[in-house]
PDB file of N, CA and C (backbone and C1' of nucleotides) in Angstrom:
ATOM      1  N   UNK A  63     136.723  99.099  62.260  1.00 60.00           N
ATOM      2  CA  UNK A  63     136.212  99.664  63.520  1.00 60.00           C
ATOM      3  C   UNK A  63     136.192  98.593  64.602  1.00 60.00           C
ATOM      4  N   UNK A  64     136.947  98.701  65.486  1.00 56.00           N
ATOM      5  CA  UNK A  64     136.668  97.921  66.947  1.00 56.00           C
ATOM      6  C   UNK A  64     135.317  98.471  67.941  1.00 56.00           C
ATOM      7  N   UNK A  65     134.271  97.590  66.998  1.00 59.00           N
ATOM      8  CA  UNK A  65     133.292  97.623  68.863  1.00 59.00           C
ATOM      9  C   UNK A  65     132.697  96.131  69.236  1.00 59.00           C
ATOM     10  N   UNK A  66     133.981  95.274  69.106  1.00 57.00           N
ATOM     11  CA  UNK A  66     133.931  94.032  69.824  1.00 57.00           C
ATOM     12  C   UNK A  66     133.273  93.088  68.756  1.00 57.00           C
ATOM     13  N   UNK A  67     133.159  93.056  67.581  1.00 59.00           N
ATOM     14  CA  UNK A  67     132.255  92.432  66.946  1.00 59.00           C
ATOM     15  C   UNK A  67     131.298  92.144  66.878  1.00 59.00           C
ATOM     16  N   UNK A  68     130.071  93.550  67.019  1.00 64.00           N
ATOM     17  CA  UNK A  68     128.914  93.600  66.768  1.00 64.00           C
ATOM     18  C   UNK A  68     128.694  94.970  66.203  1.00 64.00           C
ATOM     19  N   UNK A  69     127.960  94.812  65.588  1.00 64.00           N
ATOM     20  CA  UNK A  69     127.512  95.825  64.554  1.00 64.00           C
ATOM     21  C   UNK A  69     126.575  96.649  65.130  1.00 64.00           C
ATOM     22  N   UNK A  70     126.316  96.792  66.447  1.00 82.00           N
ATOM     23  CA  UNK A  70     125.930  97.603  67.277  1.00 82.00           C
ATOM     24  C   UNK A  70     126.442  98.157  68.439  1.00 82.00           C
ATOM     25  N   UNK A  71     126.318  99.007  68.886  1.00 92.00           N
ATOM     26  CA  UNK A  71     127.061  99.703  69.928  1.00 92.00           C
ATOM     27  C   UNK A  71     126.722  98.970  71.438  1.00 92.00           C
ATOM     28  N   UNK A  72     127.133  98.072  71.628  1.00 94.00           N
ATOM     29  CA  UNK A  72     126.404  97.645  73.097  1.00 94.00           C
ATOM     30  C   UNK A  72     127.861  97.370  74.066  1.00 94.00           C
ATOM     31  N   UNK A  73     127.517  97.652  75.147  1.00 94.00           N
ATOM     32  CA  UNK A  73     128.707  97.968  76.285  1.00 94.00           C
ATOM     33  C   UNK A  73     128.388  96.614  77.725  1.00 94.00           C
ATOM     34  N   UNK A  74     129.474  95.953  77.849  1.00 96.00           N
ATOM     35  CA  UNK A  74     129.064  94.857  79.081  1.00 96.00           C
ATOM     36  C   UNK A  74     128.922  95.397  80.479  1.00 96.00           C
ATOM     37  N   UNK A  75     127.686  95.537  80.769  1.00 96.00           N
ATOM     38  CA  UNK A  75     127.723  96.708  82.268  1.00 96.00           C
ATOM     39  C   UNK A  75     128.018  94.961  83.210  1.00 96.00           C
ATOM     40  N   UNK A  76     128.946  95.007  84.132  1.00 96.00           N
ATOM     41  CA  UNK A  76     129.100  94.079  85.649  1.00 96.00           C
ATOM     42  C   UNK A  76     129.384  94.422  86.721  1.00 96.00           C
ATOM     43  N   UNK A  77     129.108  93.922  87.578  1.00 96.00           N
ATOM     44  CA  UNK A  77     129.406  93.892  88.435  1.00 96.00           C
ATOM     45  C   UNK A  77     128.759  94.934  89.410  1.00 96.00           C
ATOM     46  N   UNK A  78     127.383  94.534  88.968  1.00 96.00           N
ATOM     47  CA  UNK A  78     126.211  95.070  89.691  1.00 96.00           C
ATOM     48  C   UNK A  78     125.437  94.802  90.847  1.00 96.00           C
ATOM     49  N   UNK A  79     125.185  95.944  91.333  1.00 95.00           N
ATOM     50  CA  UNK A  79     124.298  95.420  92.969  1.00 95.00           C
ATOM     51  C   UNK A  79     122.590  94.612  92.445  1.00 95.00           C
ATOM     52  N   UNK A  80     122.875  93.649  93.487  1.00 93.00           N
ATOM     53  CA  UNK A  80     121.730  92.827  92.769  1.00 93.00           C
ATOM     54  C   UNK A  80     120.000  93.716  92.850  1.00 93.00           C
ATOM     55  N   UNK A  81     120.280  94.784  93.878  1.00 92.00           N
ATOM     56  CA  UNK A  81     118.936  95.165  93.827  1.00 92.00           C
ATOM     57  C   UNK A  81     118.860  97.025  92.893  1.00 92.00           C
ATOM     58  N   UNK A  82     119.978  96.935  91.710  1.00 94.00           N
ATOM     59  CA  UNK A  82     120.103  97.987  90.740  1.00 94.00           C
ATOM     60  C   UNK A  82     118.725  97.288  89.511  1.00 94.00           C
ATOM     61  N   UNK A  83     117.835  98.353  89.354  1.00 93.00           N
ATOM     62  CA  UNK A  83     117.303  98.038  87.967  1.00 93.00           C
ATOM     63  C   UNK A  83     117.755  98.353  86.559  1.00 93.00           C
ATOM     64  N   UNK A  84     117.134  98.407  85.857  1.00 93.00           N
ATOM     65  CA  UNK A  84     116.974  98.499  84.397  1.00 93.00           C
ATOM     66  C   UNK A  84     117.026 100.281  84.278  1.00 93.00           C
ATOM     67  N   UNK A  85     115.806 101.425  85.072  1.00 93.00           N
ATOM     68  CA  UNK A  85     115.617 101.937  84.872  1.00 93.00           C
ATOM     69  C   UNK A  85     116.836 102.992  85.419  1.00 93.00           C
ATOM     70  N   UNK A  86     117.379 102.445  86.980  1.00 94.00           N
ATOM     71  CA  UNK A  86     118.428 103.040  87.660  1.00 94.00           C
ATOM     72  C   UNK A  86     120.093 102.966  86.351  1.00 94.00           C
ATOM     73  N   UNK A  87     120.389 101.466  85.525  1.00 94.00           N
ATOM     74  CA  UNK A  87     121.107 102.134  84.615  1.00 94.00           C
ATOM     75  C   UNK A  87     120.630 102.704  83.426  1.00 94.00           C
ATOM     76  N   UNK A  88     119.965 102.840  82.979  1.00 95.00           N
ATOM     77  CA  UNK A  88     119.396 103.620  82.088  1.00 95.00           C
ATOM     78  C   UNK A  88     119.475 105.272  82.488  1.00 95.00           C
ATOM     79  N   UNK A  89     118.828 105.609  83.651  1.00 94.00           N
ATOM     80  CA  UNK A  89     119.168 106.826  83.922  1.00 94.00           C
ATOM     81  C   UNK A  89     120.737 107.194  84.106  1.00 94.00           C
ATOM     82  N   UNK A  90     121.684 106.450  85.039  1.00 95.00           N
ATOM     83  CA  UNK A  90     123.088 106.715  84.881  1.00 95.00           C
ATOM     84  C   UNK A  90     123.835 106.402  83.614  1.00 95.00           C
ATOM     85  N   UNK A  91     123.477 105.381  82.668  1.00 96.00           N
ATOM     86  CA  UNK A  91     123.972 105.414  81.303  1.00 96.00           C
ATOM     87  C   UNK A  91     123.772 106.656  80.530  1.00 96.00           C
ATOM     88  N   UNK A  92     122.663 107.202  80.481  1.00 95.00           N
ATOM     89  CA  UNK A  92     122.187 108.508  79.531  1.00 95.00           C
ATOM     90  C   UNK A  92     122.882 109.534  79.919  1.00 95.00           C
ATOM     91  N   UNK A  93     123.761 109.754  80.788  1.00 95.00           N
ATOM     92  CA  UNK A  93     124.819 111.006  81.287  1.00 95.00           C
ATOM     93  C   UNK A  93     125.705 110.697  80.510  1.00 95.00           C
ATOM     94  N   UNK A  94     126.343 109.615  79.650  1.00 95.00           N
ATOM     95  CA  UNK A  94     127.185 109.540  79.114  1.00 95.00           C
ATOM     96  C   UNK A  94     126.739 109.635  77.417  1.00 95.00           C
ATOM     97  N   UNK A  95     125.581 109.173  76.637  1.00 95.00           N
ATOM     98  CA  UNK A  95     125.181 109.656  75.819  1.00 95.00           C
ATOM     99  C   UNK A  95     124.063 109.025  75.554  1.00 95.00           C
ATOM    100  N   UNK A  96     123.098 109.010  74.439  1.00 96.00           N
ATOM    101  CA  UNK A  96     121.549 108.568  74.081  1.00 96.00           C
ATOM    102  C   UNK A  96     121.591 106.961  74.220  1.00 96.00           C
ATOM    103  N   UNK A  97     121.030 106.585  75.535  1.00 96.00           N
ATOM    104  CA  UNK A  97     121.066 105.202  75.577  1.00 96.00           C
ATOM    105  C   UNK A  97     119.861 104.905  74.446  1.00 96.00           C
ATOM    106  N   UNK A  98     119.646 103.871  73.639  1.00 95.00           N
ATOM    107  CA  UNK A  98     118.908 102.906  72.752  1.00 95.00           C
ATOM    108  C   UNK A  98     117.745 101.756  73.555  1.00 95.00           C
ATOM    109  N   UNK A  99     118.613 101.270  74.087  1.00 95.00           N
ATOM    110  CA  UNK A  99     118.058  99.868  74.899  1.00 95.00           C
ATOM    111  C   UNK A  99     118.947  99.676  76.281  1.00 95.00           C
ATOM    112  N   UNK A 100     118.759  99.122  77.042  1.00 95.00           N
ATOM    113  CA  UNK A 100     119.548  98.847  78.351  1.00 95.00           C
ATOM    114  C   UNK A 100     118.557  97.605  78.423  1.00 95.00           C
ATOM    115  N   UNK A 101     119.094  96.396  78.851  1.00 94.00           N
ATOM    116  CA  UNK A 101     118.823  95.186  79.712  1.00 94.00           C
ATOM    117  C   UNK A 101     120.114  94.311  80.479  1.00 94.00           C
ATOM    118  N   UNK A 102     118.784  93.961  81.695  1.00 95.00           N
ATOM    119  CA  UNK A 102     119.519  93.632  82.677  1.00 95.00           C
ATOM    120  C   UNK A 102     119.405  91.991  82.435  1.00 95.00           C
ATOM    121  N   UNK A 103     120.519  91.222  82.567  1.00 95.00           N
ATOM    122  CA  UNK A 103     120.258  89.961  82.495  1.00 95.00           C
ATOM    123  C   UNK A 103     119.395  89.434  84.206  1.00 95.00           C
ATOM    124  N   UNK A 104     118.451  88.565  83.685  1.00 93.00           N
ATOM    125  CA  UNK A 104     117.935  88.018  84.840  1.00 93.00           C
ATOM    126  C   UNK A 104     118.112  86.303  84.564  1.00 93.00           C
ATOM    127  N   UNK A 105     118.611  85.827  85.612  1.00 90.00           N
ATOM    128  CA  UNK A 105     118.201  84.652  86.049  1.00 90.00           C
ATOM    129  C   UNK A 105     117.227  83.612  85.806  1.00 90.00           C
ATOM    130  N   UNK A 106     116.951  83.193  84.740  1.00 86.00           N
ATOM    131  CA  UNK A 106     115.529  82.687  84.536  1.00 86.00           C
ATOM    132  C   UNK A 106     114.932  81.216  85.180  1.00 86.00           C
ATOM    133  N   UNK A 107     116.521  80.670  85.952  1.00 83.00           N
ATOM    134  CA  UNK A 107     115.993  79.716  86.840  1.00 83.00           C
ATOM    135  C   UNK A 107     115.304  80.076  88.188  1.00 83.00           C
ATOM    136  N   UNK A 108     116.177  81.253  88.605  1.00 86.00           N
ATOM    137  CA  UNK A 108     115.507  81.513  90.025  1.00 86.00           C
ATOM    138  C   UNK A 108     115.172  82.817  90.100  1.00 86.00           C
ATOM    139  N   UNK A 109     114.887  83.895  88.606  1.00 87.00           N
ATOM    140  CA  UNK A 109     114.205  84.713  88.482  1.00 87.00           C
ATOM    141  C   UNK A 109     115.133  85.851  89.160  1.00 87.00           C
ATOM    142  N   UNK A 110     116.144  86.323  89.764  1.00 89.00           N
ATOM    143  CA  UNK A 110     117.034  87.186  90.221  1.00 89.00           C
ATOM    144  C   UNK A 110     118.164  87.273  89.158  1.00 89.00           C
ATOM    145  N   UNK A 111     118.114  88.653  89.091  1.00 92.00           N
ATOM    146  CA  UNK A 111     119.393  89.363  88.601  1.00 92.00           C
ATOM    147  C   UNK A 111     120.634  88.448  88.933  1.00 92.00           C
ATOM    148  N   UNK A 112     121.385  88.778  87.291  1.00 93.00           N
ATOM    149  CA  UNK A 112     122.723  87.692  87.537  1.00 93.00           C
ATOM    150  C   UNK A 112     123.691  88.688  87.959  1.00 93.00           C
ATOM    151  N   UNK A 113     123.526  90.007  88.327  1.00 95.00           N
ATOM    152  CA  UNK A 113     124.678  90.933  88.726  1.00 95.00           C
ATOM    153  C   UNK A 113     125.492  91.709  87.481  1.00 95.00           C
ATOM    154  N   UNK A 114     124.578  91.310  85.997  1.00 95.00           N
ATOM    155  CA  UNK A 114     125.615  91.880  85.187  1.00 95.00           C
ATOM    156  C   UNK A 114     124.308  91.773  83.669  1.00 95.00           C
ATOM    157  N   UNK A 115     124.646  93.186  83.071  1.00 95.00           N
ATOM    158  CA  UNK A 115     123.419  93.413  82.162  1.00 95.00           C
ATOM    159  C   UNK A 115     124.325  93.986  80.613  1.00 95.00           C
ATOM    160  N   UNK A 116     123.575  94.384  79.642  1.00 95.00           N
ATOM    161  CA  UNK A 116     124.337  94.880  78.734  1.00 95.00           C
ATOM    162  C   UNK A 116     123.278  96.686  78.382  1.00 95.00           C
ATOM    163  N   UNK A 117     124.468  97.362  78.031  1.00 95.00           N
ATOM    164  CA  UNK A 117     123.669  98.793  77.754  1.00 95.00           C
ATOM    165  C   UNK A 117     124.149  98.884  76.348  1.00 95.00           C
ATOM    166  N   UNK A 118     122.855  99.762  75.722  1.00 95.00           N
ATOM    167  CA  UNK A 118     123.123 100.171  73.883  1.00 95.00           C
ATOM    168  C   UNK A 118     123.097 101.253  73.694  1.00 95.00           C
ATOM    169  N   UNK A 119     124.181 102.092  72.876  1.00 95.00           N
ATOM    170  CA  UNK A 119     124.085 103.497  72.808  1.00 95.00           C
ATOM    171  C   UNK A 119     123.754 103.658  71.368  1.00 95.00           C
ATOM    172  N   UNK A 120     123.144 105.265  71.239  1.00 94.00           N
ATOM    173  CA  UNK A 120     123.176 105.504  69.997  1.00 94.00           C
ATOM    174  C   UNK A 120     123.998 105.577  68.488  1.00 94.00           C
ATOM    175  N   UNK A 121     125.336 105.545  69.335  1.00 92.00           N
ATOM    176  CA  UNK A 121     126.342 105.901  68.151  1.00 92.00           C
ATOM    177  C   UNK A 121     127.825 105.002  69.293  1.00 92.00           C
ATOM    178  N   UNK A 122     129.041 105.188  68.577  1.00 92.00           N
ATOM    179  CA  UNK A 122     130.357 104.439  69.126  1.00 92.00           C
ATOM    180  C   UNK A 122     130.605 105.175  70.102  1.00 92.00           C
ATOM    181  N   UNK A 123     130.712 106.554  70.109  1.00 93.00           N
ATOM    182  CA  UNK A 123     131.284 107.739  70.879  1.00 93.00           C
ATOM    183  C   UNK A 123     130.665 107.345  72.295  1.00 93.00           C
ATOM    184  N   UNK A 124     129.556 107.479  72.015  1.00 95.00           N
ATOM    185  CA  UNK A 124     128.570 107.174  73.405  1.00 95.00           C
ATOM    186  C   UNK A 124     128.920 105.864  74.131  1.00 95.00           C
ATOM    187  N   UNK A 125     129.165 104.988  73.482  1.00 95.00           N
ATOM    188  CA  UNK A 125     129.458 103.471  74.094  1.00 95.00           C
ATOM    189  C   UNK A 125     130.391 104.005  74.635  1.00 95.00           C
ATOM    190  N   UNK A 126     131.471 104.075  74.003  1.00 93.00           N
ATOM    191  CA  UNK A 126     133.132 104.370  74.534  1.00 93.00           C
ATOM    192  C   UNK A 126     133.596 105.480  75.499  1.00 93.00           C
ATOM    193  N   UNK A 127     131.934 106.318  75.186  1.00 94.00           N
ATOM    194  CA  UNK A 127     132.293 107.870  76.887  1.00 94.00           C
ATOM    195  C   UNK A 127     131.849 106.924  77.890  1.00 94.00           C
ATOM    196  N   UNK A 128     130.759 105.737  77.733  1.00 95.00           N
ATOM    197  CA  UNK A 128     130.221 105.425  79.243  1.00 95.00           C
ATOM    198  C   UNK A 128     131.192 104.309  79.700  1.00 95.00           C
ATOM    199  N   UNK A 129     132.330 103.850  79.010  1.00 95.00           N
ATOM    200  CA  UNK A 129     133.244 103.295  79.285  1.00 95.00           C
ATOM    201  C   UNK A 129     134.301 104.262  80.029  1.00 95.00           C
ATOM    202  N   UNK A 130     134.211 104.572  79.334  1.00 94.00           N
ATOM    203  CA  UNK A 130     136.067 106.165  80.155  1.00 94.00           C
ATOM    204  C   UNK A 130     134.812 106.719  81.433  1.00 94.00           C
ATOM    205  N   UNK A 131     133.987 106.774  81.344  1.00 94.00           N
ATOM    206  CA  UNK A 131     133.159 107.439  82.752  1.00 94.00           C
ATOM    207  C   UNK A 131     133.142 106.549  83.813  1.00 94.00           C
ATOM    208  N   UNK A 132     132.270 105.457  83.073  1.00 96.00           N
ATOM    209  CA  UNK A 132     131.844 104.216  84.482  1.00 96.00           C
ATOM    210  C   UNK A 132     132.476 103.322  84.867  1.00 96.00           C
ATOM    211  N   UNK A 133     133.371 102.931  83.636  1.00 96.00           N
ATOM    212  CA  UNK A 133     134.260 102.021  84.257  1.00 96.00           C
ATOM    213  C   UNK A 133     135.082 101.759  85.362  1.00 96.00           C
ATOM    214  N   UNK A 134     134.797 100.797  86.357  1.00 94.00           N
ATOM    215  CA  UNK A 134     135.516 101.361  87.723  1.00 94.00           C
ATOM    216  C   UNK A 134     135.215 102.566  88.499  1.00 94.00           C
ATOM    217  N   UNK A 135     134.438 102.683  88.361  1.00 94.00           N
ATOM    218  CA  UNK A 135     133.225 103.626  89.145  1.00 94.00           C
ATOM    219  C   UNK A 135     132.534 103.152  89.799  1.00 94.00           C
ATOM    220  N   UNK A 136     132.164 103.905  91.216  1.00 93.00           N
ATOM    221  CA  UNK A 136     131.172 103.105  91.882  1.00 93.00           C
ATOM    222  C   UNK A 136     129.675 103.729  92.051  1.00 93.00           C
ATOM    223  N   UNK A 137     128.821 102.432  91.962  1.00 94.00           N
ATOM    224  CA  UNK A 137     127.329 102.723  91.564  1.00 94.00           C
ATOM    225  C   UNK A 137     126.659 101.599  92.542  1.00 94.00           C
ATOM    226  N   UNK A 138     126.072 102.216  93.031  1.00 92.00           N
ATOM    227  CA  UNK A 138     124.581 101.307  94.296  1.00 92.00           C
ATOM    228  C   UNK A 138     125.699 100.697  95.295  1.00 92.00           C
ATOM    229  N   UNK A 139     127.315 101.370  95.379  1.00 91.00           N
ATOM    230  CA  UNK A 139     127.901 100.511  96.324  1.00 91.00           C
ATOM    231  C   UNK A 139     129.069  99.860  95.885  1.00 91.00           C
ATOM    232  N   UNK A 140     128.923  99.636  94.732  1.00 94.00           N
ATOM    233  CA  UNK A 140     129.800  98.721  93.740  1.00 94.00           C
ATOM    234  C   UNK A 140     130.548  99.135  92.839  1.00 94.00           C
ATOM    235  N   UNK A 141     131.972  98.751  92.546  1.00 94.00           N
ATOM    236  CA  UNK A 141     132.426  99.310  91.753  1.00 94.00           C
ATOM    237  C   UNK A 141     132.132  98.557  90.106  1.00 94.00           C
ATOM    238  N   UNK A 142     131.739  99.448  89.271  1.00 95.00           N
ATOM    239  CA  UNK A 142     131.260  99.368  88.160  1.00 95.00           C
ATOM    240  C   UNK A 142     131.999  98.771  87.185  1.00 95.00           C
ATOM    241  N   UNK A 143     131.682  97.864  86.267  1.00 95.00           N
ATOM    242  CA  UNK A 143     132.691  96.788  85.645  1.00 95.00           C
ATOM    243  C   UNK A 143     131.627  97.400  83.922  1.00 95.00           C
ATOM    244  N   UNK A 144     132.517  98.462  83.269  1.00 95.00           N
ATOM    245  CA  UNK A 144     131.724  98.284  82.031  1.00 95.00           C
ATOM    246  C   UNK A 144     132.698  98.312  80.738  1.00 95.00           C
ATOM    247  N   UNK A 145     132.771  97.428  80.082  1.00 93.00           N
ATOM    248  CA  UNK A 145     133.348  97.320  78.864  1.00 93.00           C
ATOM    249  C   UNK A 145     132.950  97.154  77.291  1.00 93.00           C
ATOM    250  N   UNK A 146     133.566  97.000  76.603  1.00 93.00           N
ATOM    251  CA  UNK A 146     132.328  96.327  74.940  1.00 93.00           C
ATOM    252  C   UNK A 146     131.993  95.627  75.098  1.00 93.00           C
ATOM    253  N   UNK A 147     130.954  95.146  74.612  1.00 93.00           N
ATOM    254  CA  UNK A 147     130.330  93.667  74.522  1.00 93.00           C
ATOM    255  C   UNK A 147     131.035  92.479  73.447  1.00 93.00           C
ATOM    256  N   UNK A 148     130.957  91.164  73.629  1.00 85.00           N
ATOM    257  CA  UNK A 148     131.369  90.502  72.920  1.00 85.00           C
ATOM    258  C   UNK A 148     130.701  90.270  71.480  1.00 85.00           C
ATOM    259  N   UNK A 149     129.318  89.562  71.975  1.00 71.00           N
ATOM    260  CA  UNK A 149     127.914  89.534  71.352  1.00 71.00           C
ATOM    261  C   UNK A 149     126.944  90.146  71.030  1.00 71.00           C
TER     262      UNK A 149
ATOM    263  P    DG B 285     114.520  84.477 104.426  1.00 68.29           P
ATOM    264  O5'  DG B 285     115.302  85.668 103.707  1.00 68.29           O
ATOM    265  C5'  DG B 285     114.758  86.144 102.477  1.00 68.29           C
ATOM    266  C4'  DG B 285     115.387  87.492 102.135  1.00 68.29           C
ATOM    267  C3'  DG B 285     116.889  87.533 102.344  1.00 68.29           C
ATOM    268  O3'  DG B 285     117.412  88.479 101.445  1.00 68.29           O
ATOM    269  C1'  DG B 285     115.867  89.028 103.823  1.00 68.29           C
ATOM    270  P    DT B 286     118.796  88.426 100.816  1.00 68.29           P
ATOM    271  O5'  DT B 286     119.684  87.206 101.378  1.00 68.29           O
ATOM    272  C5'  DT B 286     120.363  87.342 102.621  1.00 68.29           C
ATOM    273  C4'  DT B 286     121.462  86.302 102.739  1.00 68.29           C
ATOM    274  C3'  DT B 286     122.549  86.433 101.660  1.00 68.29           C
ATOM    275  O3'  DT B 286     123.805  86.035 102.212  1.00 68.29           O
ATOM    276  C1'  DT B 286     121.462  84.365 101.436  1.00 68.29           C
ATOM    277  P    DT B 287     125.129  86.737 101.676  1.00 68.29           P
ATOM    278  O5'  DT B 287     125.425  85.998 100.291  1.00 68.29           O
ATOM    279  C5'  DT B 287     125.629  84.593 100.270  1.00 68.29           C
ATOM    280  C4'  DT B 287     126.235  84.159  98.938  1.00 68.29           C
ATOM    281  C3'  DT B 287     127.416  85.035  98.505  1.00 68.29           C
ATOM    282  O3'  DT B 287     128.402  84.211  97.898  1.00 68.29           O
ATOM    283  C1'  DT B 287     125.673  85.200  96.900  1.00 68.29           C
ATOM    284  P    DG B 288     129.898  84.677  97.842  1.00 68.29           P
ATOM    285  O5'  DG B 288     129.979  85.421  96.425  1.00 68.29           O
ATOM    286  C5'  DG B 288     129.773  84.673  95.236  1.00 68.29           C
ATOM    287  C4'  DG B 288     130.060  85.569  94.034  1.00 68.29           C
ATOM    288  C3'  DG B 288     131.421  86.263  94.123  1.00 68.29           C
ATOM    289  O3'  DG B 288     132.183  85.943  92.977  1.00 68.29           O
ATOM    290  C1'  DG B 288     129.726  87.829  93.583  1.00 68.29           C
ATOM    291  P    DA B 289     133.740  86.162  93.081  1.00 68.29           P
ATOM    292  O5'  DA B 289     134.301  85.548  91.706  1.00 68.29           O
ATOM    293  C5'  DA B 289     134.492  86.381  90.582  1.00 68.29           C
ATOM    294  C4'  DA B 289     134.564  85.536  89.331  1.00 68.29           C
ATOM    295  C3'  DA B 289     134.639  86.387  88.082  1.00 68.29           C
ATOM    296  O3'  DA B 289     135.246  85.659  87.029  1.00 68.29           O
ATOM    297  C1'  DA B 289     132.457  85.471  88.345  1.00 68.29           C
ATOM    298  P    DG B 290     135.871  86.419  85.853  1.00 68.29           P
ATOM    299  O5'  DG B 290     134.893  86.079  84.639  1.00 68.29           O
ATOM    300  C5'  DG B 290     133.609  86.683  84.631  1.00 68.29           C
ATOM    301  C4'  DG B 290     132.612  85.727  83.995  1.00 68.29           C
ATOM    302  C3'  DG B 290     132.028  86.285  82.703  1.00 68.29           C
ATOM    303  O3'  DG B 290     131.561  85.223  81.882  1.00 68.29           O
ATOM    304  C1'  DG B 290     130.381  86.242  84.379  1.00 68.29           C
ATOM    305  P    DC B 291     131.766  85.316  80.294  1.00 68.29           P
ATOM    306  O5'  DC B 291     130.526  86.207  79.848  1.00 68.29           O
ATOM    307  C5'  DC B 291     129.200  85.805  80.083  1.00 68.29           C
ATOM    308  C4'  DC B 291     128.266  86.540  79.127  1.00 68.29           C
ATOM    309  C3'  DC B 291     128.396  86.079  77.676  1.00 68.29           C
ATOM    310  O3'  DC B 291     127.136  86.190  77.019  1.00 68.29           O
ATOM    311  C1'  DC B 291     129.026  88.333  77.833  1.00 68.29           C
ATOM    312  P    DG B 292     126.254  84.773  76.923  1.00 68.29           P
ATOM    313  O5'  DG B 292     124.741  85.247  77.147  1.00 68.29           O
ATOM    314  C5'  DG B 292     124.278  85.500  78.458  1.00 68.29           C
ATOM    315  C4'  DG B 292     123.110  86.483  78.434  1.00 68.29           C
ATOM    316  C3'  DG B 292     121.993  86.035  77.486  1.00 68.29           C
ATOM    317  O3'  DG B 292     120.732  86.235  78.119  1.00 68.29           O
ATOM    318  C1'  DG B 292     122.739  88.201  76.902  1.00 68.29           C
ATOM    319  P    DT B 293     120.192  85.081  79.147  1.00 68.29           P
ATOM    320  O5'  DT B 293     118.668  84.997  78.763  1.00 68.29           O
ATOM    321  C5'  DT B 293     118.235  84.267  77.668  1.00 68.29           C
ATOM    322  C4'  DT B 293     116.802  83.802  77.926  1.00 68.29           C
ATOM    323  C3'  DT B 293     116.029  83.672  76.626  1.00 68.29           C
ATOM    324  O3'  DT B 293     116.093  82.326  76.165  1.00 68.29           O
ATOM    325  C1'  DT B 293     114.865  85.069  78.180  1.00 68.29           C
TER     326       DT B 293
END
DNA sequence: GTTGAGCGT
């Protein structure tokens, strides 16, 4: 099975508007199927969003619809950068 | 009141 080499379903959301939350993808992730977890990476030197977070779905299907949906899609302005995760 | 490639406190 290819989902990037992790044994969980998690998808690289980028290329995000810096003032998008946690809860704003969480709600647009769950149109594509049962999000798990969503976090946004933050900055922990200067406490601001790094522009790019990771989302977890329930199952592969779900990772891989919010890929064919969002990918290159635009969200808060921006066009949406979401792929598998590495890690 | 800022910025823009990235794979994770």
């Amino acid at each position: 099975m290819a989902q990037g080499g992790n044994t969980r379903f998690s998808v690289y959301v980028g290329n995000l508007s810096y003032q998008t939350s946690e809860d704003d993808l969480g709600n647009f992730f769950s149109q594509a199927g049962h999000v798990t977890n969503v976090r946004l990476v933050i900055d922990r030197e200067t406490g601001r969003p790094k522009g790019f977070g990771f989302c977890e779905f329930a199952d592969e299907a779900a990772a891989q619809n919010a890929i064919s949906m969002f990918n290159g899609q635009d969200f808060n302005g921006r066009a949406l950068r979401v792929n598998m995760a590495n890690r």
